[in-house]
Short mmCIF file of C-alpha atoms in Angstrom, two decimals:
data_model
loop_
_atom_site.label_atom_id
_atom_site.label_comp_id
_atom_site.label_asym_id
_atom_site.label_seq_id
_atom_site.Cartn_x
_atom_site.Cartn_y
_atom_site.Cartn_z
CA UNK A 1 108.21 111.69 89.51
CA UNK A 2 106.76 115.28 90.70
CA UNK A 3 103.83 116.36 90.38
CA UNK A 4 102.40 118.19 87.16
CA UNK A 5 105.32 116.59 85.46
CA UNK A 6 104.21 114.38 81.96
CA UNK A 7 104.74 111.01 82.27
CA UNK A 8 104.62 108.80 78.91
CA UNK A 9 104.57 105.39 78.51
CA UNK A 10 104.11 102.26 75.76
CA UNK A 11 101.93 99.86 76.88
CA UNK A 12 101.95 96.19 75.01
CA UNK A 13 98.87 93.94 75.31
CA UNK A 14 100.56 90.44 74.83
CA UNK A 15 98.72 87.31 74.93
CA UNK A 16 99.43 86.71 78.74
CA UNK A 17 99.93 89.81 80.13
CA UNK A 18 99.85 93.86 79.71
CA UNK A 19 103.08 95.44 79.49
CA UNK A 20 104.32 98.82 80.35
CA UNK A 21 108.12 100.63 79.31
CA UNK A 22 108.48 104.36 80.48
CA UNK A 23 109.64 106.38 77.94
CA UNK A 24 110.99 110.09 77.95
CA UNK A 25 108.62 110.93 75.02
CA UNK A 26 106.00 110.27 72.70
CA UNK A 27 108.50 112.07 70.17
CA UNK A 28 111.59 110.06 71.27
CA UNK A 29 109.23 106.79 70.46
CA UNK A 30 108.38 108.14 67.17
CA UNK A 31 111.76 109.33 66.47
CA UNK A 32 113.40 105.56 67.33
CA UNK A 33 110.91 103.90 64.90
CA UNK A 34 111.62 105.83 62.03
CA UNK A 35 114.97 106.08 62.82
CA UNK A 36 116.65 102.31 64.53
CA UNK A 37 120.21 104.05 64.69
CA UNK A 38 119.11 106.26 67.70
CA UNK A 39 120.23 104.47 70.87
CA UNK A 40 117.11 103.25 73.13
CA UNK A 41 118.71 104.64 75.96
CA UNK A 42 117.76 108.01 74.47
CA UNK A 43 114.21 106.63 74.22
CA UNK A 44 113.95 104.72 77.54
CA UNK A 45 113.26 106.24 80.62
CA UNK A 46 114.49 103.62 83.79
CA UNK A 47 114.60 100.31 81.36
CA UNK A 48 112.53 98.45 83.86
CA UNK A 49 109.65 96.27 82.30
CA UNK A 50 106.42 96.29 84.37
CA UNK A 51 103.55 94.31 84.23
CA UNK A 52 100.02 94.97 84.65
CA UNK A 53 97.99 91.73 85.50
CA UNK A 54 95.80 91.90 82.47
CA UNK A 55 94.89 95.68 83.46
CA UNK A 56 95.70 97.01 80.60
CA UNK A 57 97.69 100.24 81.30
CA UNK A 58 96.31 101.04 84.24
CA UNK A 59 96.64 99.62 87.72
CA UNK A 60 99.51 97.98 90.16
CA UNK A 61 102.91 97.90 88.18
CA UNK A 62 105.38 95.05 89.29
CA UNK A 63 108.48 94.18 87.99
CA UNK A 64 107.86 91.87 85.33
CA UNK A 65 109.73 88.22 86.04
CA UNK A 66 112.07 87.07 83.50
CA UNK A 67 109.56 84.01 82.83
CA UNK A 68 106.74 85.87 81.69
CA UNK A 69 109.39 88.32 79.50
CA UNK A 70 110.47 84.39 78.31
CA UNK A 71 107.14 82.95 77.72
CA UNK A 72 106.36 86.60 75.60
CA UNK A 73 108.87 87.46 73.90
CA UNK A 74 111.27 84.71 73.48
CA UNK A 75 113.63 86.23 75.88
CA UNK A 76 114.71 87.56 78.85
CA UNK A 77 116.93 89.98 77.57
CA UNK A 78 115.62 93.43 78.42
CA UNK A 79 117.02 95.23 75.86
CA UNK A 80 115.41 92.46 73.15
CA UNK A 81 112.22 92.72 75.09
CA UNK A 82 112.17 96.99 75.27
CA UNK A 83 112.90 97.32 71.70
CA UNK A 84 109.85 94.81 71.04
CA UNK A 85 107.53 96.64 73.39
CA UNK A 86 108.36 100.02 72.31
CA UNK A 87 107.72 98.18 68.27
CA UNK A 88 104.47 96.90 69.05
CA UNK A 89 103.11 98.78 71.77
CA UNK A 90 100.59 101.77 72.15
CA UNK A 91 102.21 105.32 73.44
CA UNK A 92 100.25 106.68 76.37
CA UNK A 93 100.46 110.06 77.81
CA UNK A 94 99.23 111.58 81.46
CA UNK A 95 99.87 114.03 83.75
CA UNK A 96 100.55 113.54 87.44
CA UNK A 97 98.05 115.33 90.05
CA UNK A 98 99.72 118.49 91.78
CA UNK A 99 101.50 117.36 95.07
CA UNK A 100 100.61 120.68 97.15
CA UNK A 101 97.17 119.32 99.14
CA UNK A 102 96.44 119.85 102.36
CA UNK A 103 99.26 117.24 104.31
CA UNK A 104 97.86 117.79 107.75
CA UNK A 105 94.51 120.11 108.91
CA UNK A 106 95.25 119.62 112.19
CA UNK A 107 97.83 122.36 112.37
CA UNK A 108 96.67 126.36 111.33
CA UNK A 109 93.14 127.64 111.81
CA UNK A 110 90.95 125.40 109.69
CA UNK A 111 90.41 123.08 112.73
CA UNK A 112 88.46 124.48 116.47
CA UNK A 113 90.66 123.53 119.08
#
């Protein structure tokens, strides 16, 4: 992801853990649920189910095991578990800092040599 560029996600509190589905848009979701026909791939952005560790939708996304997908949803199946989390879950929006910082002051005239 670059920087400056949106980045939306639906984040589902379950009952064991917090999950998170990227999504292209907040429209897309809004779209799907009125509209079931549209495919999810047209909703989904990298259908990869991450988990939180209870911190809500914030903090350290890993790859969410297909246990804890079973013991929440029923299933492992990821387009099952997707569908449910983009269903159920709250859309988020947020915008990535700007990448252009200052990668090394060492170099150019900011620094006495």
């Amino acid at each position: 992801m670059r920087g400056n560029e949106n980045q939306v996600k639906v984040h589902f509190k379950g009952e064991q853990d917090d999950f998170i589905v990227f999504v292209e848009s907040a429209k897309a979701v809004q779209d799907w649920k009125k509209d079931k026909t549209i495919p999810l791939a047209q909703v989904v952005n990298g259908w990869k189910v991450f988990v939180t560790h209870k911190h809500g939708n914030q903090g350290i996304l890993d790859t969410a095991s297909k246990s804890s997908l079973e013991n929440e949803f029923g299933t492992s199946k990821e387009d099952d578990v997707v569908a449910q989390i983009i269903e159920k879950g709250s859309i988020n929006e947020s915008e990535n800092a700007d990448r252009n910082g200052t990668r090394n002051i060492s170099q150019g005239g900011t620094v006495n040599h």
